[in-house]
XYZ file of C-alpha atoms in Angstrom:
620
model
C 88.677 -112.407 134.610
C 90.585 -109.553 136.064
C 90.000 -108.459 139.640
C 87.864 -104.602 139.707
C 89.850 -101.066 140.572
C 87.322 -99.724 143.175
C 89.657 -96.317 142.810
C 88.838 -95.775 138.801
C 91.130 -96.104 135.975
C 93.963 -99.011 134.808
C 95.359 -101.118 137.352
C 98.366 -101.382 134.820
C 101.021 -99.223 135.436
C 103.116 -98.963 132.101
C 99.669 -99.547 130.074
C 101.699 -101.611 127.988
C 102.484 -105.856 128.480
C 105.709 -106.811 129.191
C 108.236 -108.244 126.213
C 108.887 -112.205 126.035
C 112.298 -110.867 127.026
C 111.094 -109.491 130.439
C 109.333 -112.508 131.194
C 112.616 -114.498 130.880
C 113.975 -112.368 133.103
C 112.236 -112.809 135.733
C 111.894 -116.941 135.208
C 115.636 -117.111 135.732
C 115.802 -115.194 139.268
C 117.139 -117.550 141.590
C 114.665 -117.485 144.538
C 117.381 -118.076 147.317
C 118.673 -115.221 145.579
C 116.013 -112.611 145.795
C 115.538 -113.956 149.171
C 118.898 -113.042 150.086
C 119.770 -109.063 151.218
C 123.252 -108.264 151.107
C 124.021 -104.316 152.622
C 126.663 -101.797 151.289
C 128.678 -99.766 154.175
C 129.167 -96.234 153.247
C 132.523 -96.455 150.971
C 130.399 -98.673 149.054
C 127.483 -96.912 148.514
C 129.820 -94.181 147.534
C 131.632 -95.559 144.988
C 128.365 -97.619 143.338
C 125.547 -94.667 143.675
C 127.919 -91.549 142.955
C 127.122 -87.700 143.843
C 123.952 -87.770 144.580
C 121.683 -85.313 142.466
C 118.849 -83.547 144.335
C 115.623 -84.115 142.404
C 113.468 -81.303 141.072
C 110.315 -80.434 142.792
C 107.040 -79.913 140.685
C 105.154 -76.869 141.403
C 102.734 -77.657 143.464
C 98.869 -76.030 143.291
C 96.303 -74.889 145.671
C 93.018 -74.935 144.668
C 90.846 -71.980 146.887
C 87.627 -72.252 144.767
C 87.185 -68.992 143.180
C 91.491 -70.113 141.322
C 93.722 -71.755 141.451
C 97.403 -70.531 142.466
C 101.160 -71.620 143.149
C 101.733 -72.537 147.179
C 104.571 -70.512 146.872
C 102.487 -67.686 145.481
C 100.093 -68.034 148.221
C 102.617 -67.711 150.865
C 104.970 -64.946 149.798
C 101.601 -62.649 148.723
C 100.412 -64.056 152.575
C 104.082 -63.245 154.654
C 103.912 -59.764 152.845
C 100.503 -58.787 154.141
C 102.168 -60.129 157.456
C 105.120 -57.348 156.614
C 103.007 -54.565 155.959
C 100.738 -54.945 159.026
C 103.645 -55.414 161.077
C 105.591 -52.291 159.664
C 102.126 -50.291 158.982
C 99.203 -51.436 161.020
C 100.455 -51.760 164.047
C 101.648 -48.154 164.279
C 98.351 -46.819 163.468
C 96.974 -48.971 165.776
C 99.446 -47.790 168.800
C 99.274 -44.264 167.755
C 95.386 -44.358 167.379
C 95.682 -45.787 171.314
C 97.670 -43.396 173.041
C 96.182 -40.304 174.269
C 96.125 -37.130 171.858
C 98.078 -34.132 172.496
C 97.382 -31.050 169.605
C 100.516 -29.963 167.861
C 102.120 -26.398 168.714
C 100.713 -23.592 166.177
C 103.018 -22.667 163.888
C 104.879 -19.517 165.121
C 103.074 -16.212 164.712
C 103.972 -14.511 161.286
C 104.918 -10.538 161.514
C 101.506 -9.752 160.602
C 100.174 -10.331 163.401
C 102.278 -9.435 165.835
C 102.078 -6.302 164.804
C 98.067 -6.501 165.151
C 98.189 -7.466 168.566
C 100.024 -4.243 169.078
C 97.839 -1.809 166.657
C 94.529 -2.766 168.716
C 96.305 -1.468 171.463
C 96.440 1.701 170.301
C 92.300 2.110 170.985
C 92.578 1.126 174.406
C 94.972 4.166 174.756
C 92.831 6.276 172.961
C 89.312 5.803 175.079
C 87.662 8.569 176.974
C 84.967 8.368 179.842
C 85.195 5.555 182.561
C 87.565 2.852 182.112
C 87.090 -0.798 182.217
C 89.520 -2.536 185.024
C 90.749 -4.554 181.751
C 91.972 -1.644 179.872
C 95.104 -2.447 180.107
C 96.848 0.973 179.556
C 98.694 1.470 183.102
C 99.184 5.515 182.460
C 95.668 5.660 181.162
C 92.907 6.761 183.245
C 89.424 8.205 183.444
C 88.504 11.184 181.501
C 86.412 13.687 180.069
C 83.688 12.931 182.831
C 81.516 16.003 181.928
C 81.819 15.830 178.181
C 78.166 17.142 177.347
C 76.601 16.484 181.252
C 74.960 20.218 180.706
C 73.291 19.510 176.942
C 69.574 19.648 178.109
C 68.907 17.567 174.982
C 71.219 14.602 175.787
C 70.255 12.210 178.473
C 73.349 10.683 179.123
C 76.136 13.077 177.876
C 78.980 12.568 175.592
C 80.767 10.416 178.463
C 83.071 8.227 176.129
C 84.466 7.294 172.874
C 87.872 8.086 171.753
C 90.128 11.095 171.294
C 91.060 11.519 167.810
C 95.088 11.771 167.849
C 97.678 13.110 170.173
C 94.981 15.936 170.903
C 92.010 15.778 173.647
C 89.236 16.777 170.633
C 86.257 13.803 169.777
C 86.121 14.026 166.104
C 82.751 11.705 165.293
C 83.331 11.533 161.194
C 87.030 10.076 161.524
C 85.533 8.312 164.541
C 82.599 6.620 162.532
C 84.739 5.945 159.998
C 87.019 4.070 162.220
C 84.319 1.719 163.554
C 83.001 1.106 159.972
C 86.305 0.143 159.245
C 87.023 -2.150 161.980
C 83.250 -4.041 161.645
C 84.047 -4.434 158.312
C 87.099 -6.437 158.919
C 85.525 -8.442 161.378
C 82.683 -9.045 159.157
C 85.437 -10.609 156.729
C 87.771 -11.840 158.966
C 85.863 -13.103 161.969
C 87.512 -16.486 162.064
C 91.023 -15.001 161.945
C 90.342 -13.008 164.714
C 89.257 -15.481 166.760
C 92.437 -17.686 165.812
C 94.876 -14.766 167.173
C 92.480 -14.799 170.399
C 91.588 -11.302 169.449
C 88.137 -11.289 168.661
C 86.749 -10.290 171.886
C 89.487 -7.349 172.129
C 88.072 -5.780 168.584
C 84.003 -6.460 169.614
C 84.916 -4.709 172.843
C 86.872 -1.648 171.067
C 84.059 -1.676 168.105
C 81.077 -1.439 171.123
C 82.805 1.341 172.876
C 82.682 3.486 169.765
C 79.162 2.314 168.744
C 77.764 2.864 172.565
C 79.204 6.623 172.293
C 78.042 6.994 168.586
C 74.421 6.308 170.389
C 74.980 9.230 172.103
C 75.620 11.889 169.659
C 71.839 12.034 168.224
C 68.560 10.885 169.654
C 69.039 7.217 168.858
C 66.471 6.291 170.240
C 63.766 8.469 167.780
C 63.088 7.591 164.136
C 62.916 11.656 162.993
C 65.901 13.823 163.973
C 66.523 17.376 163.790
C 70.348 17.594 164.614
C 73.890 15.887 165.631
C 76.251 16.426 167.635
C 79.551 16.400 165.267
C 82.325 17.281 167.754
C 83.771 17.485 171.445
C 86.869 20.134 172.395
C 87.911 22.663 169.913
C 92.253 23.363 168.839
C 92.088 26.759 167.410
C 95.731 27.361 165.563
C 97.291 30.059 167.221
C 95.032 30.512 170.093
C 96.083 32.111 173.099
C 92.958 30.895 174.571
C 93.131 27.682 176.678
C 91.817 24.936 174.344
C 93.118 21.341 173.216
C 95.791 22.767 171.128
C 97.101 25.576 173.243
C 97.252 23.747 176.372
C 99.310 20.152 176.380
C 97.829 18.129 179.178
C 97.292 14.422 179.653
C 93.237 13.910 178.811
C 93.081 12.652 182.886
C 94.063 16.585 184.006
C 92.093 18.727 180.943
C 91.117 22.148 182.886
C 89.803 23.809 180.359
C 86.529 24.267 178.128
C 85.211 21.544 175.844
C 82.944 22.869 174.016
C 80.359 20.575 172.382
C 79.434 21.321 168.153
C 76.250 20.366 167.031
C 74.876 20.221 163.159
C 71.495 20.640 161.827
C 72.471 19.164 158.359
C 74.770 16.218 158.146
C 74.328 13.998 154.981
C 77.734 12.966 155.193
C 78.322 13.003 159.354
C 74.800 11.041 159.567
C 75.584 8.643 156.842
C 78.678 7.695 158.259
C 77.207 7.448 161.431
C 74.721 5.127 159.714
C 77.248 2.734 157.945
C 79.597 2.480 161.351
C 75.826 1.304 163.451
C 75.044 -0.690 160.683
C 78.133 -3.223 160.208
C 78.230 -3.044 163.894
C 75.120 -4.683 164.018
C 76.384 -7.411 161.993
C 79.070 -7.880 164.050
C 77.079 -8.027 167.205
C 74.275 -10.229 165.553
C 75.111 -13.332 167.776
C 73.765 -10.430 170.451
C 70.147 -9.666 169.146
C 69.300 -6.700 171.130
C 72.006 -4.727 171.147
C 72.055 -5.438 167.051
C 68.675 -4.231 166.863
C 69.052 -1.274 168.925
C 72.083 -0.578 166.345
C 69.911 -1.122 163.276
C 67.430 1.071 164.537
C 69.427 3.827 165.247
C 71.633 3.292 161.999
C 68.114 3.953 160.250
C 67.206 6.990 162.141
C 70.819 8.642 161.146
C 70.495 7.039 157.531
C 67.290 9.238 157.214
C 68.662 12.005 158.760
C 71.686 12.233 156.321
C 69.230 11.128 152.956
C 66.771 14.641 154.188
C 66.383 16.057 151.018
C 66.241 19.953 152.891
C 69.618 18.880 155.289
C 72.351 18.567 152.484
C 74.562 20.888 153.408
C 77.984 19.180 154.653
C 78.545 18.798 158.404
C 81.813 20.677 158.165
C 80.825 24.102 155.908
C 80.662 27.031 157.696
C 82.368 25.190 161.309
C 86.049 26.153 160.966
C 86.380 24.674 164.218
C 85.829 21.412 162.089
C 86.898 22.551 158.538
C 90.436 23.054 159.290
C 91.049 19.436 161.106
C 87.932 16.778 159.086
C 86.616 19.376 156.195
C 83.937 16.958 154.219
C 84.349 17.446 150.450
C 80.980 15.831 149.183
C 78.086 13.480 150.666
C 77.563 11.140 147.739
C 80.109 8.857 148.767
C 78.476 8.149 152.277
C 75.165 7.598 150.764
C 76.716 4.982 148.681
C 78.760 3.632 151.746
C 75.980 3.777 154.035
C 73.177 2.051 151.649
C 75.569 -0.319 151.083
C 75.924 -1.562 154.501
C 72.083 -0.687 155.379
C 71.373 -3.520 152.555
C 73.403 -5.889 154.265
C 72.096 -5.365 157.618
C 68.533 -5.045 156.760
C 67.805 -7.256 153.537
C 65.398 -4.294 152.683
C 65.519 -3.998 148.717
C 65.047 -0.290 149.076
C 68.955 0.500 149.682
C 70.294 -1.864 146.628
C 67.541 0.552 144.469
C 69.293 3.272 145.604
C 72.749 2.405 145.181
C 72.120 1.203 141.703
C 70.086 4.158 140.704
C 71.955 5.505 137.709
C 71.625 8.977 139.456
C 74.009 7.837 142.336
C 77.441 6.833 140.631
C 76.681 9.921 138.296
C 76.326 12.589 141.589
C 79.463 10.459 143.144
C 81.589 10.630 140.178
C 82.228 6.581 140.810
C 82.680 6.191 136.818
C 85.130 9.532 135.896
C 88.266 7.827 136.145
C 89.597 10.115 138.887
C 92.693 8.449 140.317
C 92.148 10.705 143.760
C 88.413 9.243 144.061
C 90.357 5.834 144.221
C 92.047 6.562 146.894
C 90.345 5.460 150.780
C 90.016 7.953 153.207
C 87.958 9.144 156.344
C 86.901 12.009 153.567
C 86.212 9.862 150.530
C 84.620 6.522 150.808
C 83.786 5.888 147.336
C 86.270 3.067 146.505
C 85.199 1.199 149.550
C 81.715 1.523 148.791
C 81.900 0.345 145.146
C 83.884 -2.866 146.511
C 80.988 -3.580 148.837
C 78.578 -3.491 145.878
C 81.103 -5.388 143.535
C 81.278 -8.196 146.533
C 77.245 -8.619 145.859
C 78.150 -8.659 142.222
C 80.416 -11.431 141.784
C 79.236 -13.752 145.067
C 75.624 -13.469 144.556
C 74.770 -12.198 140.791
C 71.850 -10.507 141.222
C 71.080 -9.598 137.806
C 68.644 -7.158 136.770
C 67.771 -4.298 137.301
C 70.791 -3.942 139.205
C 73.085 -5.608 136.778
C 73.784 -2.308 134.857
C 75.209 -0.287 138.059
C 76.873 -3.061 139.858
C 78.906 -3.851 136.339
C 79.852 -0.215 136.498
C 81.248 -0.312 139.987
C 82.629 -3.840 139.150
C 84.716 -2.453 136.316
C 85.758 0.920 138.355
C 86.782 -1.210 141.433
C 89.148 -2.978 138.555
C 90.269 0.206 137.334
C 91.679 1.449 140.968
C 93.574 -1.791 141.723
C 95.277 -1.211 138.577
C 96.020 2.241 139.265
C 97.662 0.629 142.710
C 100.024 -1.172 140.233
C 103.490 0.894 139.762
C 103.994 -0.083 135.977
C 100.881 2.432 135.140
C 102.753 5.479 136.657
C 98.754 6.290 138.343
C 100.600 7.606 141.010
C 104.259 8.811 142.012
C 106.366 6.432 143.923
C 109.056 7.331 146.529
C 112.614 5.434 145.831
C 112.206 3.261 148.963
C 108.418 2.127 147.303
C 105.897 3.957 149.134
C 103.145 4.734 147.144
C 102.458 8.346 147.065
C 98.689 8.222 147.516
C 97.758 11.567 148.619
C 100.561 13.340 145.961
C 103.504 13.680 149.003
C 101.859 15.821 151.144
C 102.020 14.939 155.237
C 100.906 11.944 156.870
C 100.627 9.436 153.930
C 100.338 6.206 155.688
C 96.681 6.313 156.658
C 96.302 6.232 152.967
C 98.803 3.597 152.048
C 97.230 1.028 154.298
C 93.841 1.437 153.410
C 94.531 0.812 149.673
C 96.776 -2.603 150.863
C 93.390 -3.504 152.679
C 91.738 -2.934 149.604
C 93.684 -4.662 147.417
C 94.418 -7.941 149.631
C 90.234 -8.166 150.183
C 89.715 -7.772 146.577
C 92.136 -10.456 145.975
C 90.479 -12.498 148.657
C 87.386 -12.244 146.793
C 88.814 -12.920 143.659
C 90.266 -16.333 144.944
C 86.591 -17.539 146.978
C 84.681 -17.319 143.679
C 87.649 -19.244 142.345
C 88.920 -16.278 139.467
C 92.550 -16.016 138.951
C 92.891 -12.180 137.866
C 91.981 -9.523 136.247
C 92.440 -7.122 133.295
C 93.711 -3.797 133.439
C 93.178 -3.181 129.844
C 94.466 -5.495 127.463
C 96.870 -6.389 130.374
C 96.044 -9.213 132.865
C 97.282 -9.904 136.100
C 96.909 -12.546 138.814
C 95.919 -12.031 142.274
C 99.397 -12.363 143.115
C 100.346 -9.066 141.584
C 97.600 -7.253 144.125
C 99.334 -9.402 147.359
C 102.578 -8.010 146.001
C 101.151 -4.400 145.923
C 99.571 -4.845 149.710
C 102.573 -6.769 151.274
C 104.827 -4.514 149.830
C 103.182 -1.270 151.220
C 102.812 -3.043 154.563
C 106.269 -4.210 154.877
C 107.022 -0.751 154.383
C 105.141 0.487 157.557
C 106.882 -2.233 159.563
C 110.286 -0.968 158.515
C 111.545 -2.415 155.479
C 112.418 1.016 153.851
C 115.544 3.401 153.370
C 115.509 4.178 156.925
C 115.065 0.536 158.491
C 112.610 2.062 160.942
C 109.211 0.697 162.116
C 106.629 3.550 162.129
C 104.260 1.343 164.564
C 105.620 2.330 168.236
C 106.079 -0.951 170.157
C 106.611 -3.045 166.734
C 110.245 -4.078 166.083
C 113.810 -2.079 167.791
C 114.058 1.234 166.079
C 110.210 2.950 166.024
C 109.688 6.282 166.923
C 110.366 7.618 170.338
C 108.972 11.288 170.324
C 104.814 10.664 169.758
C 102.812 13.312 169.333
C 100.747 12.468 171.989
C 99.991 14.615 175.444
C 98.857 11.365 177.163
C 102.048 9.436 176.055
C 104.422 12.517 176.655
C 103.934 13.506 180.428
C 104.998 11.321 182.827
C 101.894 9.539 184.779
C 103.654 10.213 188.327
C 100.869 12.446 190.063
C 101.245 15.222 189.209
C 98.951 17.390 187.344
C 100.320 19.503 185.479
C 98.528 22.993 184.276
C 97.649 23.601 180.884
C 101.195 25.522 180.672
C 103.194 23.396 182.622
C 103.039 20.517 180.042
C 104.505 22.476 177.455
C 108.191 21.587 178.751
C 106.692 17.861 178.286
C 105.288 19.178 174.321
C 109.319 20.896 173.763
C 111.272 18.234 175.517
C 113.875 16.217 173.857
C 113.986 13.149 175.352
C 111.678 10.199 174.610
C 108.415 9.524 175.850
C 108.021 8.152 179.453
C 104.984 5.983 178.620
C 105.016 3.847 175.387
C 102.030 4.299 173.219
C 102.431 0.642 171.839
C 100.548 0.063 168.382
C 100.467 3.704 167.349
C 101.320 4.147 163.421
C 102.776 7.805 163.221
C 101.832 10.177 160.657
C 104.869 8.913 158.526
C 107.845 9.481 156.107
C 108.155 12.144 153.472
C 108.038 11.545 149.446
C 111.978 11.666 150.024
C 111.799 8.568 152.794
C 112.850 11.292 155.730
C 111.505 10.905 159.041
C 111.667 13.629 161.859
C 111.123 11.867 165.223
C 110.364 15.061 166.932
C 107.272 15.669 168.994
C 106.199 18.938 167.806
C 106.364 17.770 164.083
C 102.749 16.367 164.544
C 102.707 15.831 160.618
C 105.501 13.001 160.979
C 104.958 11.819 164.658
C 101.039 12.060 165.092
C 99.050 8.895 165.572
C 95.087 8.646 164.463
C 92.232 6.809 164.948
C 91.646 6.356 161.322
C 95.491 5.865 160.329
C 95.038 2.874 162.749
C 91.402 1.201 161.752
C 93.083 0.935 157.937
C 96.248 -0.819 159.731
C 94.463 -2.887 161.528
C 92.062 -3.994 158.903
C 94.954 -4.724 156.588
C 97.300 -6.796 158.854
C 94.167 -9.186 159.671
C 93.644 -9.663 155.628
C 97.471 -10.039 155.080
C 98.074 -12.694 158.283
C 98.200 -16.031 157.654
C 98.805 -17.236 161.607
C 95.806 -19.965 162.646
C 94.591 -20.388 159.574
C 95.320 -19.644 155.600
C 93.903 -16.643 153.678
C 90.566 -15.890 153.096
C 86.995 -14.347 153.676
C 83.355 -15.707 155.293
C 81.619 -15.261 151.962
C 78.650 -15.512 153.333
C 77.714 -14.143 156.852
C 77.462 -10.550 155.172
C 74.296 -11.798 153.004
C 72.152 -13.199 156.022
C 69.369 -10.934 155.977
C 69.666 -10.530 152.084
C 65.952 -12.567 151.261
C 66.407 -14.887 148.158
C 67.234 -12.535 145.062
C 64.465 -14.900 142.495
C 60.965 -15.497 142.830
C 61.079 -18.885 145.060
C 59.655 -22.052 142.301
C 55.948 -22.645 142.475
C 55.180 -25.951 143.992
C 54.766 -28.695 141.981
C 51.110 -29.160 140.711
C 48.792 -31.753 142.484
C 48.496 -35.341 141.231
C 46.361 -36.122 138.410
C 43.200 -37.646 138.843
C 41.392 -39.379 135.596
């Protein structure tokens, strides 16, 4: 009986017996022999056991429950975790630990050096009582008793802004202005605010809307008249006006005289659109936007009196020959527009897509001057505001009809922006001719490159990579091209290499047309003679109007830097508004392209019946 294997299995070890040979093996061992042990020094062991061969190793197996892998799997897939923590982790985790410092922006692009410099241009342009903060040293306080003896106005027509390089208050190409600029903060809010100039624009936007609440009873719903104009420039006067005398605005001694209007459907309405975006602008401020949206709706109805529609300018040559009005229908377009936006009231969208409207504005004729953006014609503008509820919000009938209308026209005048169509003629260093070569084209040029950048910007929030023009199509690229192209121009790439913003690059105009800019602020006041050896002399300005964009080049590319040529060296409000609004589209410095789609619709209410609720439970 063998003895048990408590460890399981065969205690044999071959598994098979040993031969009869084997046996008699091991019966002939001698046991002295085996007893005996007999060591080999090293030679020996040498020569007997030969090189000595290193055996193979088996692969050897872990078991970790789930598999079964190699050891040496294990440990090189375990040393290059080790690796990557060492040559990964423990960055992160040192970086993570030390103390966080923000990057430097990138550097600012041209764009936008040039609009710090362009909003300068309102703070040299302001009338009335200065802030401290102005920060126009040869500036000062003016026009003091602008309207103190109108019985009707409580406070006067104490400030706003002179128009140009004259001491006259124009209120449409003002208006205008400050519709302009609210418009581009309404778009742009965020960029502003990245250049650290959002509080500059509010404050030059508020100075014009505080004066604009001066020119009618703003603070009545029914109206009988506006005032229109401060200071008269009669051409050829020998009378002391603004244009026969050439004083800085701190030294006028002459008459003002104040021009009120007792129909003013374009005036009022523009009046109306500049109060209204304001008070979009300022909504973060709710009673000063109210007191705007109130007033905005006393001038709307003013300008929309069906016995008062009779344009502002007709029969006031004192007006006519400087900001003649050539229709109304535009403004009431423009104005409903922005009335919509700041009110939500359904009333002004009914309007605006009346069929009647377009019609009376000729918005569908095809008229490649309507397309054009002016202080005079605000039709394209307006159609692009009603477009922008169009393809963000899709309000569908009844509107559908009329906003599809302006939708396609607002197509129609990009494309006529595009050279290949021959819309309009070009000069050879690729100015668009806008306004046909006559004077002072670049208050024309840069409100069609704000145009076209914002409708690209649209284009690229709702996520739509062109359009047609015909059976042509075009990305939003082409449009960019168009605006940067026209801007560039402005800033001084063209034939002449010169910058036609003062202040903005090394060769810009030197002889402004400008009485403040012209005498020298050194104490003396000179008479309303005196300063006409200021008006004829040849040398440059003493005080730099910084941000001003002149009247501009010819259709030939020619420049005259010469004071008294007021059609190539004249700064204006509303030549500056357009610049301004298209440098903040075009910059890219503290953040990328694009628009706030959606701060424009707050007070819009929901555009479809809201669902019923949901029917109670049943009960059996």
């Amino acid at each position: 009986m063998s003895a048990g294997n408590h460890w399981g299995g065969s205690l044999e070890i071959h598994g098979d017996e040993a031969t009869d040979d084997e046996q008699s093996r091991n019966l002939d061992l001698d046991p002295r022999a085996l007893s005996r042990r007999h060591y080999l020094d090293e030679t020996q062991q040498s020569w007997l056991l030969g090189p000595q061969v290193a055996k193979k190793r088996k692969n050897e197996y872990i078991d970790l429950g789930c598999f079964v892998c190699k050891r040496k799997l294990l440990w090189w897939v375990l040393g290059t975790l080790f690796v990557g923590f060492v040559v990964i982790g423990v960055p992160i985790i040192i970086a993570k630990s030390l103390p966080k410092h923000k990057g430097s922006p990138p550097p600012p692009d041209e764009y936008s050096k040039a609009l710090h410099k362009a909003l300068l241009f309102f703070n040299a342009q302001k009338s009335g009582r200065l802030p401290k903060n102005n920060g126009i040293p040869w500036r000062g306080d003016s026009g003091l008793n602008d309207g103190v003896n109108q019985t009707d106005l409580n406070h006067g027509l104490v400030g706003g802004y002179y128009d140009a390089g004259d001491n006259i208050k124009f209120h449409f190409p003002l208006a205008f202005s400050m519709s302009l600029l609210s418009w581009s903060v309404v778009e742009y809010s965020s960029k502003y605010k990245a250049l650290g100039e959002y509080d500059h624009i509010r404050d030059i936007i508020k100075w014009g809307t505080d004066y604009l609440l001066l020119t009618f009873n703003s603070s009545a719903t029914q109206i009988d008249k506006i005032y229109a104009q401060v200071g008269v420039g009669k051409n050829g006067s020998t009378t002391p006006d603004d244009h026969f005398c050439w004083q800085r605005p701190e030294d006028m001694s002459y008459p003002r005289p104040i021009i009120s209007v007792t129909s003013a459907p374009d005036l009022a309405g523009e009046i109306s659109a500049a109060l209204a975006s304001a008070s979009i602008v300022f909504r973060d401020n709710p009673s000063y936007s109210s007191r705007l949206l109130r007033a905005a709706s006393t001038a709307y109805n003013f300008a929309r009196s069906s016995s008062r529609r009779t344009p502002y300018s007709r029969s006031n040559p004192d007006i006519a020959n400087f900001y003649n009005s050539t229709g109304y229908w535009d403004e009431y377009m423009w104005s409903a527009a922005w009335m919509y936006y700041a009110t939500g009231n359904s009333s002004f969208a009914n309007f605006a897509t009346d069929p009647r409207l377009p019609k009376n504005a000729k918005a569908f004729a095809s008229v490649s001057d309507l397309g054009v953006l002016s202080w005079d014609n605000k039709l394209p503008a307006a159609m692009l505001l009603w477009t922008r509820l169009r393809v963000f919000l899709n309000p569908g009938y009844p509107y559908e009809e009329s906003l599809r209308g302006y939708f396609n026209a607002t197509g129609l005048t990009m494309c006529a922006n595009l050279r290949r169509f021959n819309v309009f003629n070009w000069t050879k260093g690729g100015m668009s001719e806008l306004n046909h070569g006559r004077p002072q084209p670049l208050q024309y040029v840069v409100n069609a490159a704000f145009l076209a950048n914002l409708y690209a910007d649209y284009m690229d929030a709702t996520k739509v990579p062109g359009w047609y023009c015909g059976p042509f199509y075009f990305s939003t690229d082409v449009l960019r091209s168009f605006a940067t192209s026209q801007i560039n121009y402005v800033l001084g790439d063209n034939p002449r290499k010169m910058s036609y913003v003062v202040g903005y690059g090394k060769n810009y105009p030197r002889h402004i047309h400008h009485r403040g800019a012209s005498i020298p602020h050194n104490g003396v006041k000179y008479s309303c003679t005196a300063g006409w050896k200021w008006r004829d002399a040849k040398t440059p300005n003493p005080n730099t109007i910084t941000g001003a964009m002149v009247g501009g080049p010819d259709k030939f590319d020619g420049f005259s830097d010469v004071r008294t040529n007021y059609n190539y060296t004249e700064p204006t409000m509303a030549g500056n508004a357009g610049l301004v609004a298209a440098l903040i589209s075009l910059t890219s410095t503290g953040g990328g392209p694009g628009i706030d789609k959606n701060s424009i619709f707050a007070s819009l209410p929901p555009l479809f019946p809201a669902a019923p609720p949901p029917p109670p439970p049943w009960k059996p």
